[in-house]
Coordinates of C-alpha atoms and ligand atoms in Angstrom, one line a residue:
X1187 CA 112.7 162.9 144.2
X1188 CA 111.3 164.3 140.7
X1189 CA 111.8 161.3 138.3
X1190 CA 113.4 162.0 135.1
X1191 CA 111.2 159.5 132.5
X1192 CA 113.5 160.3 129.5
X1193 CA 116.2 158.0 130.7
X1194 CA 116.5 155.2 128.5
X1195 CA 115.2 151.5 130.1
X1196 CA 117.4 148.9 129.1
X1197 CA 115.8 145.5 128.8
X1198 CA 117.5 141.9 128.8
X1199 CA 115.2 139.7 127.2
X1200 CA 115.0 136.5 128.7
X1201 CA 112.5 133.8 126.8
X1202 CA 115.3 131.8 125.6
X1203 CA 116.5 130.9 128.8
X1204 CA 113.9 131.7 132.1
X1205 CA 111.0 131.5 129.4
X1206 CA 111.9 128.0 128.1
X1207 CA 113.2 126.0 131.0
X1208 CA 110.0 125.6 133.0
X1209 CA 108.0 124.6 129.2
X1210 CA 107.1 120.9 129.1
X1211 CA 106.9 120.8 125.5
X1212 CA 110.8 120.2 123.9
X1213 CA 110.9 123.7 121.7
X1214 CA 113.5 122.2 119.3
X1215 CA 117.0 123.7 118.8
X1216 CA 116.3 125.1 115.6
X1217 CA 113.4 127.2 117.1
X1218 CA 115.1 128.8 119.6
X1219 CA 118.0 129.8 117.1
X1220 CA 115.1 131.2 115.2
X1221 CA 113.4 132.9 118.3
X1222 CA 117.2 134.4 119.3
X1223 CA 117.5 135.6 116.0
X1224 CA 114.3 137.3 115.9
X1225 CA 114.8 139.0 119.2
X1226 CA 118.3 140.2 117.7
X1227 CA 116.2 142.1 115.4
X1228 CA 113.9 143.6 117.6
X1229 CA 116.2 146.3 119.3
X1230 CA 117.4 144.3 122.5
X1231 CA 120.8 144.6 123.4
X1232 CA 121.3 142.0 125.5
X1233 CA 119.1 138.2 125.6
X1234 CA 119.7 135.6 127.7
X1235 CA 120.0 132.7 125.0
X1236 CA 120.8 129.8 127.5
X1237 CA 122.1 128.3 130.3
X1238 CA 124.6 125.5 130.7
X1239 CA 123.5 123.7 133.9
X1240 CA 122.5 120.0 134.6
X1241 CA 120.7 118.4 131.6
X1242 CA 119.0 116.5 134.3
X1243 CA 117.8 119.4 136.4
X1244 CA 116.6 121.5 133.1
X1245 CA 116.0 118.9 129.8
X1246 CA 114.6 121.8 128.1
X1247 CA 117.6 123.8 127.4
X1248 CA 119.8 120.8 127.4
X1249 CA 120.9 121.8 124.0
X1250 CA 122.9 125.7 124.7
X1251 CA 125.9 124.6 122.6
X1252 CA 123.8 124.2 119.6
X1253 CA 122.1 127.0 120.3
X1254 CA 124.5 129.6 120.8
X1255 CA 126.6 128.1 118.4
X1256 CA 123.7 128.2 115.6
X1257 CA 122.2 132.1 116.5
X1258 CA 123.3 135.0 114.0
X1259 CA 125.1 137.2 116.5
X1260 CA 124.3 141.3 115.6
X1261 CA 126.4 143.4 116.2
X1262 CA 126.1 145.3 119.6
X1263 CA 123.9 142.5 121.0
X1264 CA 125.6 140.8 124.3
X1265 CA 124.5 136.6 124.1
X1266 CA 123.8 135.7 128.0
X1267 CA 124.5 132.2 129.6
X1268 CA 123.1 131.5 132.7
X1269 CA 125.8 129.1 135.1
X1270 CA 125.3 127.8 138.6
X1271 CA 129.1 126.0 138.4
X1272 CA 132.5 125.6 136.9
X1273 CA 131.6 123.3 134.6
X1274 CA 128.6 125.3 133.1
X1275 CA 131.3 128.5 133.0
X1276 CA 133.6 126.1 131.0
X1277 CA 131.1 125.2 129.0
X1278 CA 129.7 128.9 128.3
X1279 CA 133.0 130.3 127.2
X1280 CA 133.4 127.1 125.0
X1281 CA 130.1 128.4 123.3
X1282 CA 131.0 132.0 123.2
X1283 CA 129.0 133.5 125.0
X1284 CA 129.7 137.0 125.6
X1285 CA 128.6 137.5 129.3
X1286 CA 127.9 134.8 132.0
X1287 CA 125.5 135.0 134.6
X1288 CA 126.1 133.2 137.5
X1289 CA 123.2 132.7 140.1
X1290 CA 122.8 131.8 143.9
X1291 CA 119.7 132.6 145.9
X1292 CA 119.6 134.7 149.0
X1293 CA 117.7 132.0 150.9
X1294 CA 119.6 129.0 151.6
X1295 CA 116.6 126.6 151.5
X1296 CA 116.1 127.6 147.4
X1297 CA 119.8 127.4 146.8
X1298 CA 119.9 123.5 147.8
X1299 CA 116.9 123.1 145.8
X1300 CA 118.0 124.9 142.6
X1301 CA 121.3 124.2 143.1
X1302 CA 121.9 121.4 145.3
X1303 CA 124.6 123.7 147.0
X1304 CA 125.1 126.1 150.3
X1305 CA 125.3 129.6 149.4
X1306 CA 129.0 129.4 150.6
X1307 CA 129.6 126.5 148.0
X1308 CA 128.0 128.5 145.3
X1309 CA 130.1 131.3 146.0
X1310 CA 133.2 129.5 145.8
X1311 CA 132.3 127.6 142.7
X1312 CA 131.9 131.4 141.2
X1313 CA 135.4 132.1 143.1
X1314 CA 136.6 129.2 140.7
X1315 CA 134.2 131.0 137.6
X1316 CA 136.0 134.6 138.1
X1317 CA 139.8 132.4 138.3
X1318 CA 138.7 130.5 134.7
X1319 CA 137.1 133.7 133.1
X1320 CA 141.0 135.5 134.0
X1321 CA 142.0 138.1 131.9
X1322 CA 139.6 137.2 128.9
X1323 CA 137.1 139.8 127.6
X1324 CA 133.8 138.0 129.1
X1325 CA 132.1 139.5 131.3
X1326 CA 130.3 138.6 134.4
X1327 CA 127.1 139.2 136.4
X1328 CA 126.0 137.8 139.4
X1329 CA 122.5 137.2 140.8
X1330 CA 120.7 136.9 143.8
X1331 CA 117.9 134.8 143.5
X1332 CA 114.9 134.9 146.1
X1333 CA 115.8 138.6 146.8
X1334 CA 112.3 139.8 147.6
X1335 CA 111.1 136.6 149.3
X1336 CA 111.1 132.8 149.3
X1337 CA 108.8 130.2 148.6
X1338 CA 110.5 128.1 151.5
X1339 CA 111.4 130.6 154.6
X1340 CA 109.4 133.5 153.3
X1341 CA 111.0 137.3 154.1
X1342 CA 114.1 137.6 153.3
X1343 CA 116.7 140.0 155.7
X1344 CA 117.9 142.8 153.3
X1345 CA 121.4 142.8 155.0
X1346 CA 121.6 138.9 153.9
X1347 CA 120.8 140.5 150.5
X1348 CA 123.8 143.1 150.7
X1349 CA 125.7 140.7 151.9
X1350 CA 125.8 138.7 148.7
X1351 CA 126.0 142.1 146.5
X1352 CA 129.0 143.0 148.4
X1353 CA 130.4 139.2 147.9
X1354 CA 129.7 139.8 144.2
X1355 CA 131.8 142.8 144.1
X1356 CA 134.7 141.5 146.2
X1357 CA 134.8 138.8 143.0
X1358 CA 134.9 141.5 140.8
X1359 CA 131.5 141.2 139.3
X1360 CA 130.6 144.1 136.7
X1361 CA 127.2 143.5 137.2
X1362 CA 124.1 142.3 139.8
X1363 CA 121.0 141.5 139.3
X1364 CA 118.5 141.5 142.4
X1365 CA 115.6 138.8 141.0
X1366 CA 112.0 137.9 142.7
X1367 CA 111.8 134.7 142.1
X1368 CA 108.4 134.0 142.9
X1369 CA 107.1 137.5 142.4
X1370 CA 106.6 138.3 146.1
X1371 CA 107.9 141.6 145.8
X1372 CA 106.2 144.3 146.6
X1373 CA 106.9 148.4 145.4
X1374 CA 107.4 149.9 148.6
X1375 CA 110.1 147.0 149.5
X1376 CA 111.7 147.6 145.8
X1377 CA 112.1 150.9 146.0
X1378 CA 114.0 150.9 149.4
X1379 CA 116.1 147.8 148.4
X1380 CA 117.0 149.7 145.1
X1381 CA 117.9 152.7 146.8
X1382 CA 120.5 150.8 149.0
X1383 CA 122.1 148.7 146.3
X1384 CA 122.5 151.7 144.2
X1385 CA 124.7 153.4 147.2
X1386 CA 127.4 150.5 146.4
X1387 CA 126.5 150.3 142.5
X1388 CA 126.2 153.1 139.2
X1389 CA 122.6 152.3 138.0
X1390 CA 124.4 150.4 134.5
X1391 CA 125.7 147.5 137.0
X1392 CA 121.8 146.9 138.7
X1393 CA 119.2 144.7 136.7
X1394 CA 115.8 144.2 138.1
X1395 CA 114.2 140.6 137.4
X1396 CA 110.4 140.5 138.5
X1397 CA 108.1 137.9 138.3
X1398 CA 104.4 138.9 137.8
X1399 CA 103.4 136.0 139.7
X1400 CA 101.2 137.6 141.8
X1401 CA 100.0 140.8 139.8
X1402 CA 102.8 143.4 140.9
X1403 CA 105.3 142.7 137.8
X1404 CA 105.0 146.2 136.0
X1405 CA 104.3 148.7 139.7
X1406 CA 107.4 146.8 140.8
X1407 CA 109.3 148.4 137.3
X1408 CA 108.3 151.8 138.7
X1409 CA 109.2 151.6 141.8
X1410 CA 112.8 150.5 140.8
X1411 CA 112.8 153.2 138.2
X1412 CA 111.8 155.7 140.3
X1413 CA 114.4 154.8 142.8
X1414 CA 117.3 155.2 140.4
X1415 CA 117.3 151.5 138.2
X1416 CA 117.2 151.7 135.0
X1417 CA 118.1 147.8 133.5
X1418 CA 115.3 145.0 133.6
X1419 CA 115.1 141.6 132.2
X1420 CA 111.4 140.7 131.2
X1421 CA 110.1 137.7 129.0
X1422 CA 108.3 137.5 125.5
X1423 CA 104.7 136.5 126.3
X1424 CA 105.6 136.8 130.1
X1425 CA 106.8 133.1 129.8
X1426 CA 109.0 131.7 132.6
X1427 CA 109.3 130.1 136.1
X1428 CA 112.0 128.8 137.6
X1429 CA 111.3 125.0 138.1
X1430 CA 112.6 124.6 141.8
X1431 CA 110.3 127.1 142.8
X1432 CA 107.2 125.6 143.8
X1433 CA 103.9 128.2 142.4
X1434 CA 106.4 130.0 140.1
X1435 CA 105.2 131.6 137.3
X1436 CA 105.8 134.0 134.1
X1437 CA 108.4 136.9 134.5
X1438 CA 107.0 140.1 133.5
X1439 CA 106.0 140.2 129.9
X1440 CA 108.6 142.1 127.9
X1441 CA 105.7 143.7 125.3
X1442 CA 103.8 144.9 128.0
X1443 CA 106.4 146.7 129.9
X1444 CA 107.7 148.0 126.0
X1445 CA 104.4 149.3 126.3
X1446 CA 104.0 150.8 129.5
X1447 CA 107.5 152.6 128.6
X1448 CA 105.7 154.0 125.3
X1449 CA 102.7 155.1 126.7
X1450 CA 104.9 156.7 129.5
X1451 CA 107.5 158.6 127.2
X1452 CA 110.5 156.1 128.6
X1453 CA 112.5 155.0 125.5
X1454 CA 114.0 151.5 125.4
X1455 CA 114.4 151.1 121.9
X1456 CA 112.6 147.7 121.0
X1457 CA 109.9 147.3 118.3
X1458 CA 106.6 146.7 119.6
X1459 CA 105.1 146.0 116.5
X1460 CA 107.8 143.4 115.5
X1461 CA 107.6 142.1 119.3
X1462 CA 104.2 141.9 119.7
X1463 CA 104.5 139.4 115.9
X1464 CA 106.8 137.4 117.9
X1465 CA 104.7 136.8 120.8
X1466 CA 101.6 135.6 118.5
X1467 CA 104.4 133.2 117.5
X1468 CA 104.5 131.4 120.5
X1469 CA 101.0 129.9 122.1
X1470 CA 101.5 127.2 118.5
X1471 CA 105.1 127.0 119.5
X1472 CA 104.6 126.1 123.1
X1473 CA 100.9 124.9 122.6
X1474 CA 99.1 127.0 125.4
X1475 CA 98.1 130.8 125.5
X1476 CA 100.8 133.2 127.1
X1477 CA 100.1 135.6 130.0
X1478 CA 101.0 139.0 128.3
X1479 CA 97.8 141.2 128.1
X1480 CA 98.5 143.6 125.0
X1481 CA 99.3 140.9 123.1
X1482 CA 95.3 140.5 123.5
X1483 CA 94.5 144.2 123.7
X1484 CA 96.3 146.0 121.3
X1485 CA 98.3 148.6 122.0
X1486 CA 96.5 151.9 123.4
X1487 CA 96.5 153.2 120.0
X1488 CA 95.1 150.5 118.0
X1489 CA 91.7 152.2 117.4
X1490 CA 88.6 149.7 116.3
X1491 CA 86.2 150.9 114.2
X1492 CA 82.4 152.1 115.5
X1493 CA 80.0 149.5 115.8
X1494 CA 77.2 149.5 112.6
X1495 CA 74.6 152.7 112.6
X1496 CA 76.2 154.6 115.5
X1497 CA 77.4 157.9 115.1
X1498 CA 80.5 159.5 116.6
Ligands
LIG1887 N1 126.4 121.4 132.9 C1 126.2 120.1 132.6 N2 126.4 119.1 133.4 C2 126.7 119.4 134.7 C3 126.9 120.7 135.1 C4 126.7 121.7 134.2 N3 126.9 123.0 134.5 N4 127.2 120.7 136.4 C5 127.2 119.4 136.8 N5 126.9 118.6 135.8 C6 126.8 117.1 135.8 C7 128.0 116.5 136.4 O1 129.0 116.4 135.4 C8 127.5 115.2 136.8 O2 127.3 114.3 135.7 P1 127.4 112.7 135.8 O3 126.2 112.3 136.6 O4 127.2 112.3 134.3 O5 128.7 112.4 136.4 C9 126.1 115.5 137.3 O6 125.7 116.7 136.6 C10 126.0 115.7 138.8 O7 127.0 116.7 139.1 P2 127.0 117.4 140.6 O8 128.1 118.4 140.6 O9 126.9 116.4 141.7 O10 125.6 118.2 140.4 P3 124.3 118.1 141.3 O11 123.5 116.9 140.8 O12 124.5 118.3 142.7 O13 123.5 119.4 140.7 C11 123.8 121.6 139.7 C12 124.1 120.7 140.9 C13 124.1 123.0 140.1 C14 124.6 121.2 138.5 C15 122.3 121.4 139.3 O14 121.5 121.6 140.5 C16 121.8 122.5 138.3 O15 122.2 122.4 137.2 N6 121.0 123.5 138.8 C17 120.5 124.5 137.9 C18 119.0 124.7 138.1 C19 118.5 125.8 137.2 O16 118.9 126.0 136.1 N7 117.5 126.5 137.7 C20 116.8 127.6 137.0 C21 117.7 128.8 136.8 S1 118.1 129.7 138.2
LIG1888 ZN1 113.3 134.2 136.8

């Protein structure tokens, strides 16, 4: 297959919420308002500003009412929550946001550590979600956590995978997200698992959530690309982790795959400039250097000037 590289790449970013949950340091309310805000104006058209799970299980981001009740909402921008029950959907909608995100992992052993819960109770807490949301205009997206492998059992069966797409349909779903976890995906397996999902799915329903935990963050873009995905969420700085993950680490860093997508000729309509201002922004927010690498580089183009005395 010839792949056409003018298709637009949609990117979700997701520092508020998979960025900030595995930080030590409490980022305080009115800095993530200011960091959502700033990301409004970047280009994105959809951030994941929150989630609205146990206080006790994620202190950091104890604080999504304030948050999404204190952001500037732009027009055209989609405010994700991310939920693991009924009483975080309750307490999404409460806040307004426009679209939740409800997640369950493909392995069972990371579903009772993230979530305390079976897969089966998960998916009848989000039976519960779909009942609450009802007629109203929010939408809904379900993920599968640990599709690409687990820190606990390892490979995961693609058909256990499918499975849980096909369960997220049956609840009427308009979107899925397949994420890595622990980045232990690999392109070959990406590309294959893409091509599968996109059988039962239009490419606008998929999003691709990679980890770079292990180097393959950006190849493992491609490779869904190339199979037909064109949505991805990615992380300012590459911050993130989930915290009931043991060895997690940053998702992919959302300037360098804004990059990559330049460089390449793939539009996705964010600002590098402005994003790669942000990202400076954040080692004295969060008091320790970020992962990203143009950040540190420059972008291809930023020329230096010769060293003294030599000629051209
Ligand atoms: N928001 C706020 N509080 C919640 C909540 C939610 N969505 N869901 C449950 N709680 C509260 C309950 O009200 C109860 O409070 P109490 O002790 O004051 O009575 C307490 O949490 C325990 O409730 P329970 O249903 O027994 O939850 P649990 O302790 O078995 O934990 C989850 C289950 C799903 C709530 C918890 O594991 C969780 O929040 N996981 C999310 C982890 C995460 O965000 N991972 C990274 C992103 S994938
Ligand atoms: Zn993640």
């Amino acid at each position: 297959m010839i792949t056409d590289y003018s298709e637009r790449l949609i990117i979700q970013e997701v520092s508020p919420r998979d960025g900030l949950q595995i930080e030590p340091v409490w980022v305080e309310t009115v800095d993530k308002i200011k960091l959502i805000n700033e990301l409004s104006l970047a280009g994105f058209s959809r951030i994941e500003a929150g989630s609205f799970v146990s206080p006790k299980a994620i202190p950091a981001l104890r604080d999504g009412e304030e948050v999404f009740q204190g952001i500037t909402r732009r027009a055209g921008v989609i405010y994700v929550a991310l939920i693991p029950n009924l009483k975080g959907a309750q307490r999404a909608i409460e806040a307004e946001a426009d679209e939740l995100n409800l997640v369950l992992s493909a392995s069972q052993s990371h579903n009772q550590a993230n979530m305390r819960m079976t897969r089966e109770q998960s998916l009848s807490a989000f039976g519960d979600v779909v009942s609450l949301a009802g007629d109203s205009s929010i939408r809904l997206n379900g993920t599968v956590a640990t599709t690409f492998g687990c820190p606990f059992e390892g490979r995961i069966e693609e058909d256990v995978v499918m499975r849980l797409v096909e369960a997220y349909l049956e609840l009427g779903m308009q979107g899925v997200t397949l994420a890595d976890t622990t980045g232990m995906a690999n392109p070959r397996q990406v590309y294959r698992i893409v091509q599968r999902v996109l059988d039962r799915l239009p490419a606008s329903a998929l999003t691709l959530h990679f980890h770079n935990t292990r180097g393959l963050g950006l190849s493992n873009v491609l490779a869904a690309y190339e199979a037909g995905a064109r949505r991805f969420d990615a992380s300012l700085g590459g911050l993130g982790g989930c915290p009931f993950a043991p060895g997690a680490s940053g998702n992919i860093c959302t300037e360098d795959l804004v990059n990559l997508c330049d460089e390449m000729g793939i539009e996705t309509g964010i600002d590098l400039p402005h994003l790669l201002a942000m990202s400076r922004t954040l080692p004295s927010l969060l008091g320790h250097e970020m992962p990203g690498q143009v950040v540190k580089a420059g972008r291809n183009g930023d020329l230096h000037p010769l060293p003294f005395g030599s000629v051209r």
